[in-house]
PDB file of C-alpha atoms in Angstrom:
ATOM      1  CA  MET A 295    -119.514 -33.478 -33.383  1.00 71.00           C
ATOM      2  CA  ARG A 296    -116.759 -31.126 -32.242  1.00 85.00           C
ATOM      3  CA  ASN A 297    -114.318 -29.270 -34.455  1.00 95.00           C
ATOM      4  CA  LYS A 298    -110.668 -30.334 -34.722  1.00 97.00           C
ATOM      5  CA  ILE A 299    -107.442 -28.506 -33.975  1.00 97.00           C
ATOM      6  CA  PHE A 300    -104.747 -30.467 -35.763  1.00 98.00           C
ATOM      7  CA  ILE A 301    -101.499 -30.538 -33.799  1.00 97.00           C
ATOM      8  CA  GLN A 302     -97.950 -31.633 -34.468  1.00 97.00           C
ATOM      9  CA  ARG A 303     -94.726 -31.455 -32.460  1.00 97.00           C
ATOM     10  CA  TYR A 304     -91.887 -29.126 -33.399  1.00 97.00           C
ATOM     11  CA  LEU A 305     -88.429 -29.426 -31.876  1.00 97.00           C
ATOM     12  CA  SER A 306     -86.780 -26.017 -31.700  1.00 96.00           C
ATOM     13  CA  PRO A 307     -83.176 -25.449 -30.603  1.00 96.00           C
ATOM     14  CA  CYS A 308     -84.509 -24.086 -27.302  1.00 92.00           C
ATOM     15  CA  GLY A 309     -87.302 -26.533 -26.520  1.00 92.00           C
ATOM     16  CA  GLU A 310     -90.131 -28.665 -27.839  1.00 94.00           C
ATOM     17  CA  MET A 311     -93.245 -26.917 -29.095  1.00 95.00           C
ATOM     18  CA  VAL A 312     -96.693 -27.883 -30.330  1.00 96.00           C
ATOM     19  CA  LEU A 313     -98.058 -26.334 -33.514  1.00 98.00           C
ATOM     20  CA  GLY A 314    -101.802 -26.342 -34.090  1.00 98.00           C
ATOM     21  CA  SER A 315    -104.079 -25.274 -36.896  1.00 98.00           C
ATOM     22  CA  PHE A 316    -107.779 -24.599 -37.034  1.00 98.00           C
ATOM     23  CA  GLY A 317    -109.203 -24.171 -40.497  1.00 94.00           C
ATOM     24  CA  GLU A 318    -106.595 -22.392 -42.584  1.00 96.00           C
ATOM     25  CA  LYS A 319    -104.904 -20.581 -39.674  1.00 98.00           C
ATOM     26  CA  LEU A 320    -102.270 -21.256 -37.046  1.00 98.00           C
ATOM     27  CA  CYS A 321    -103.871 -21.072 -33.595  1.00 98.00           C
ATOM     28  CA  LEU A 322    -101.133 -22.706 -31.552  1.00 97.00           C
ATOM     29  CA  CYS A 323     -97.368 -22.517 -31.246  1.00 97.00           C
ATOM     30  CA  ASN A 324     -96.740 -23.240 -27.614  1.00 94.00           C
ATOM     31  CA  TRP A 325     -94.055 -24.815 -25.484  1.00 92.00           C
ATOM     32  CA  THR A 326     -94.666 -28.379 -24.293  1.00 90.00           C
ATOM     33  CA  VAL A 327     -93.013 -27.497 -20.987  1.00 79.00           C
ATOM     34  CA  GLU A 328     -94.558 -24.258 -19.782  1.00 69.00           C
ATOM     35  CA  LYS A 329     -95.288 -22.353 -16.609  1.00 66.00           C
ATOM     36  CA  HIS A 330     -99.085 -22.808 -16.719  1.00 65.00           C
ATOM     37  CA  PRO A 331     -99.671 -26.146 -18.415  1.00 64.00           C
ATOM     38  CA  ARG A 332    -102.990 -26.621 -20.175  1.00 82.00           C
ATOM     39  CA  ARG A 333    -104.231 -23.020 -19.659  1.00 87.00           C
ATOM     40  CA  VAL A 334    -103.759 -22.200 -23.349  1.00 91.00           C
ATOM     41  CA  ASP A 335    -105.097 -25.617 -24.378  1.00 93.00           C
ATOM     42  CA  ARG A 336    -108.306 -25.159 -22.370  1.00 93.00           C
ATOM     43  CA  ARG A 337    -108.906 -21.661 -23.787  1.00 94.00           C
ATOM     44  CA  LEU A 338    -108.377 -22.806 -27.391  1.00 95.00           C
ATOM     45  CA  GLN A 339    -110.473 -25.939 -27.101  1.00 96.00           C
ATOM     46  CA  SER A 340    -113.285 -24.115 -25.334  1.00 95.00           C
ATOM     47  CA  GLY A 341    -113.224 -21.029 -27.571  1.00 95.00           C
ATOM     48  CA  LEU A 342    -113.148 -23.032 -30.793  1.00 97.00           C
ATOM     49  CA  LYS A 343    -115.360 -25.848 -29.482  1.00 96.00           C
ATOM     50  CA  ALA A 344    -112.675 -28.218 -30.704  1.00 97.00           C
ATOM     51  CA  ASP A 345    -110.565 -31.164 -29.648  1.00 96.00           C
ATOM     52  CA  TYR A 346    -106.914 -31.777 -30.474  1.00 96.00           C
ATOM     53  CA  GLU A 347    -106.078 -34.381 -33.061  1.00 96.00           C
ATOM     54  CA  GLU A 348    -102.540 -35.374 -33.992  1.00 97.00           C
ATOM     55  CA  GLY A 349    -101.807 -34.699 -37.622  1.00 96.00           C
ATOM     56  CA  THR A 350    -100.115 -32.302 -39.976  1.00 96.00           C
ATOM     57  CA  THR A 351    -101.814 -29.725 -42.153  1.00 97.00           C
ATOM     58  CA  ASP A 352    -100.547 -27.328 -44.798  1.00 97.00           C
ATOM     59  CA  VAL A 353    -100.639 -24.609 -42.128  1.00 98.00           C
ATOM     60  CA  THR A 354     -98.612 -26.499 -39.506  1.00 98.00           C
ATOM     61  CA  GLU A 355     -96.121 -27.684 -42.123  1.00 98.00           C
ATOM     62  CA  LYS A 356     -95.670 -24.095 -43.378  1.00 98.00           C
ATOM     63  CA  ALA A 357     -95.251 -22.911 -39.775  1.00 98.00           C
ATOM     64  CA  ALA A 358     -92.592 -25.588 -39.124  1.00 98.00           C
ATOM     65  CA  ARG A 359     -90.708 -24.598 -42.315  1.00 98.00           C
ATOM     66  CA  GLN A 360     -90.791 -20.940 -41.353  1.00 98.00           C
ATOM     67  CA  LEU A 361     -89.584 -21.739 -37.828  1.00 98.00           C
ATOM     68  CA  ASP A 362     -86.689 -23.741 -39.318  1.00 98.00           C
ATOM     69  CA  GLU A 363     -85.826 -20.716 -41.474  1.00 97.00           C
ATOM     70  CA  TYR A 364     -86.077 -18.398 -38.447  1.00 97.00           C
ATOM     71  CA  PHE A 365     -83.731 -20.549 -36.371  1.00 97.00           C
ATOM     72  CA  ASN A 366     -81.320 -20.888 -39.314  1.00 95.00           C
ATOM     73  CA  GLY A 367     -81.139 -17.107 -39.717  1.00 91.00           C
ATOM     74  CA  MET A 368     -82.955 -17.065 -43.044  1.00 93.00           C
ATOM     75  CA  ARG A 369     -86.214 -15.479 -41.812  1.00 94.00           C
ATOM     76  CA  LYS A 370     -86.974 -12.410 -39.709  1.00 95.00           C
ATOM     77  CA  SER A 371     -90.759 -12.323 -40.105  1.00 95.00           C
ATOM     78  CA  PHE A 372     -93.534 -14.843 -40.601  1.00 97.00           C
ATOM     79  CA  ASP A 373     -96.452 -14.890 -43.011  1.00 96.00           C
ATOM     80  CA  VAL A 374     -98.493 -17.775 -41.627  1.00 98.00           C
ATOM     81  CA  PRO A 375    -102.106 -16.658 -41.076  1.00 98.00           C
ATOM     82  CA  LEU A 376    -102.850 -16.509 -37.356  1.00 98.00           C
ATOM     83  CA  LEU A 377    -106.018 -17.115 -35.373  1.00 98.00           C
ATOM     84  CA  PHE A 378    -106.102 -15.412 -31.971  1.00 98.00           C
ATOM     85  CA  VAL A 379    -108.519 -16.947 -29.463  1.00 97.00           C
ATOM     86  CA  GLY A 380    -109.116 -14.801 -26.397  1.00 96.00           C
ATOM     87  CA  THR A 381    -110.745 -11.647 -25.108  1.00 96.00           C
ATOM     88  CA  ASN A 382    -110.751  -8.431 -27.126  1.00 96.00           C
ATOM     89  CA  PHE A 383    -108.126  -7.000 -24.779  1.00 96.00           C
ATOM     90  CA  GLN A 384    -105.871 -10.054 -25.183  1.00 96.00           C
ATOM     91  CA  LYS A 385    -106.231  -9.869 -28.967  1.00 97.00           C
ATOM     92  CA  SER A 386    -105.262  -6.184 -28.928  1.00 96.00           C
ATOM     93  CA  VAL A 387    -102.091  -7.047 -26.978  1.00 96.00           C
ATOM     94  CA  TRP A 388    -101.260  -9.927 -29.326  1.00 97.00           C
ATOM     95  CA  ARG A 389    -101.742  -7.705 -32.392  1.00 96.00           C
ATOM     96  CA  ARG A 390     -99.306  -5.211 -30.821  1.00 96.00           C
ATOM     97  CA  LEU A 391     -96.750  -8.014 -30.490  1.00 97.00           C
ATOM     98  CA  LEU A 392     -96.775  -8.333 -34.279  1.00 97.00           C
ATOM     99  CA  GLU A 393     -95.499  -4.743 -34.506  1.00 96.00           C
ATOM    100  CA  ILE A 394     -92.311  -5.322 -32.466  1.00 96.00           C
ATOM    101  CA  PRO A 395     -89.442  -5.476 -34.982  1.00 95.00           C
ATOM    102  CA  TYR A 396     -87.080  -8.426 -35.156  1.00 96.00           C
ATOM    103  CA  GLY A 397     -84.117  -7.974 -32.832  1.00 94.00           C
ATOM    104  CA  GLN A 398     -85.786  -5.268 -30.746  1.00 95.00           C
ATOM    105  CA  THR A 399     -87.529  -5.299 -27.392  1.00 95.00           C
ATOM    106  CA  VAL A 400     -90.236  -3.250 -25.729  1.00 95.00           C
ATOM    107  CA  SER A 401     -91.287  -3.067 -22.076  1.00 95.00           C
ATOM    108  CA  TYR A 402     -94.670  -4.096 -20.731  1.00 94.00           C
ATOM    109  CA  GLY A 403     -95.168  -0.461 -19.689  1.00 94.00           C
ATOM    110  CA  ALA A 404     -94.458   0.804 -23.203  1.00 95.00           C
ATOM    111  CA  MET A 405     -96.935  -1.735 -24.605  1.00 94.00           C
ATOM    112  CA  ALA A 406     -99.588  -0.602 -22.129  1.00 95.00           C
ATOM    113  CA  ALA A 407     -98.963   3.028 -23.130  1.00 95.00           C
ATOM    114  CA  LYS A 408     -99.243   2.176 -26.846  1.00 93.00           C
ATOM    115  CA  LEU A 409    -102.597   0.571 -26.123  1.00 93.00           C
ATOM    116  CA  GLY A 410    -103.709   3.818 -24.480  1.00 94.00           C
ATOM    117  CA  MET A 411    -103.801   2.181 -21.039  1.00 93.00           C
ATOM    118  CA  PRO A 412    -100.592   3.238 -19.274  1.00 93.00           C
ATOM    119  CA  HIS A 413    -101.729   1.809 -15.932  1.00 94.00           C
ATOM    120  CA  ALA A 414    -102.599  -1.624 -17.349  1.00 94.00           C
ATOM    121  CA  VAL A 415     -99.053  -2.997 -17.172  1.00 93.00           C
ATOM    122  CA  ARG A 416    -100.036  -6.112 -15.222  1.00 93.00           C
ATOM    123  CA  ALA A 417    -102.978  -6.819 -17.555  1.00 95.00           C
ATOM    124  CA  VAL A 418    -100.658  -6.464 -20.567  1.00 94.00           C
ATOM    125  CA  ALA A 419     -98.183  -8.849 -18.918  1.00 92.00           C
ATOM    126  CA  ASN A 420    -100.953 -11.385 -18.249  1.00 92.00           C
ATOM    127  CA  ALA A 421    -102.230 -11.158 -21.831  1.00 94.00           C
ATOM    128  CA  ASN A 422     -98.678 -11.510 -23.102  1.00 92.00           C
ATOM    129  CA  GLY A 423     -98.300 -14.653 -21.003  1.00 90.00           C
ATOM    130  CA  ALA A 424    -101.519 -16.073 -22.473  1.00 92.00           C
ATOM    131  CA  ASN A 425    -100.252 -15.778 -26.064  1.00 94.00           C
ATOM    132  CA  ALA A 426    -100.944 -19.093 -27.804  1.00 95.00           C
ATOM    133  CA  VAL A 427     -98.792 -18.440 -30.890  1.00 96.00           C
ATOM    134  CA  SER A 428     -95.390 -17.856 -29.373  1.00 93.00           C
ATOM    135  CA  LEU A 429     -92.662 -16.753 -31.821  1.00 96.00           C
ATOM    136  CA  PHE A 430     -95.227 -15.882 -34.510  1.00 98.00           C
ATOM    137  CA  ALA A 431     -96.596 -13.201 -32.158  1.00 97.00           C
ATOM    138  CA  PRO A 432     -93.192 -12.493 -30.575  1.00 96.00           C
ATOM    139  CA  CYS A 433     -93.946 -12.226 -26.859  1.00 94.00           C
ATOM    140  CA  HIS A 434     -90.290 -13.022 -26.136  1.00 95.00           C
ATOM    141  CA  ARG A 435     -89.503  -9.445 -27.240  1.00 96.00           C
ATOM    142  CA  VAL A 436     -91.343  -7.963 -24.243  1.00 95.00           C
ATOM    143  CA  ILE A 437     -89.134  -7.294 -21.239  1.00 93.00           C
ATOM    144  CA  GLY A 438     -89.242  -5.546 -17.879  1.00 90.00           C
ATOM    145  CA  SER A 439     -88.974  -1.747 -17.725  1.00 87.00           C
ATOM    146  CA  ASP A 440     -85.499  -2.120 -16.213  1.00 88.00           C
ATOM    147  CA  GLY A 441     -84.377  -4.244 -19.163  1.00 87.00           C
ATOM    148  CA  SER A 442     -84.637  -7.512 -17.235  1.00 87.00           C
ATOM    149  CA  LEU A 443     -85.951 -10.712 -18.744  1.00 88.00           C
ATOM    150  CA  THR A 444     -89.240 -11.433 -17.054  1.00 85.00           C
ATOM    151  CA  GLY A 445     -91.568 -14.417 -17.245  1.00 80.00           C
ATOM    152  CA  TYR A 446     -91.854 -16.425 -20.432  1.00 83.00           C
ATOM    153  CA  GLY A 447     -93.972 -19.488 -21.152  1.00 82.00           C
ATOM    154  CA  GLY A 448     -90.992 -21.379 -22.550  1.00 85.00           C
ATOM    155  CA  GLY A 449     -88.794 -20.363 -19.618  1.00 87.00           C
ATOM    156  CA  LEU A 450     -86.254 -17.580 -19.256  1.00 89.00           C
ATOM    157  CA  GLU A 451     -83.508 -19.664 -20.887  1.00 92.00           C
ATOM    158  CA  ALA A 452     -85.589 -19.946 -24.072  1.00 92.00           C
ATOM    159  CA  LYS A 453     -86.387 -16.213 -23.971  1.00 93.00           C
ATOM    160  CA  LYS A 454     -82.688 -15.353 -23.630  1.00 94.00           C
ATOM    161  CA  PHE A 455     -81.838 -17.782 -26.453  1.00 95.00           C
ATOM    162  CA  LEU A 456     -84.374 -16.151 -28.792  1.00 96.00           C
ATOM    163  CA  LEU A 457     -83.318 -12.585 -27.997  1.00 95.00           C
ATOM    164  CA  ASP A 458     -79.616 -13.467 -28.347  1.00 95.00           C
ATOM    165  CA  LEU A 459     -80.311 -15.228 -31.657  1.00 95.00           C
ATOM    166  CA  GLU A 460     -82.071 -12.166 -33.051  1.00 96.00           C
ATOM    167  CA  ARG A 461     -79.475  -9.686 -31.773  1.00 92.00           C
ATOM    168  CA  GLU A 462     -76.654 -11.808 -33.198  1.00 89.00           C
ATOM    169  CA  ARG A 463     -78.349 -11.957 -36.608  1.00 85.00           C
ATOM    170  CA  MET A 464     -78.923  -8.188 -36.530  1.00 81.00           C
ATOM    171  CA  ARG A 465     -75.177  -7.639 -36.003  1.00 79.00           C
ATOM    172  CA  GLY A 466     -73.948 -10.189 -38.468  1.00 63.00           C
TER     173      GLY A 466
END
């Protein structure tokens, strides 16, 4: 018998998402319309030897509440326990995402340098794009070295929305 990843839908102001929990941790917060559909799903299900099952859990309900608070300007950080499923390199990139402050951005090149791999910009970008817990590990805060908005699983409109939301809340 396979394990279960319990999933529920979450409608954000910039697109529909799926929240998923495995055990007592959030393993999924991903856009339903994304650039590489099912890539994250396959990695999670394979890595955890689990199938998706619709249903809420304490973890997904807490994640949804915290997302509501984030979008309403009442929350700047999250405290939902996260489960990263990927390679050691991907996990190191995702942990670095947790260090980017609310309302600020960092370039892929700067992230690569902080990881001690200044020439691994493309690998950092690919790992960033494979992040399964969008918003909680804020990959939207990573931008091009010229300040441009580059690829984002939820689309560039969602990335711009999130960055504008955070900058506006930092000012006001």
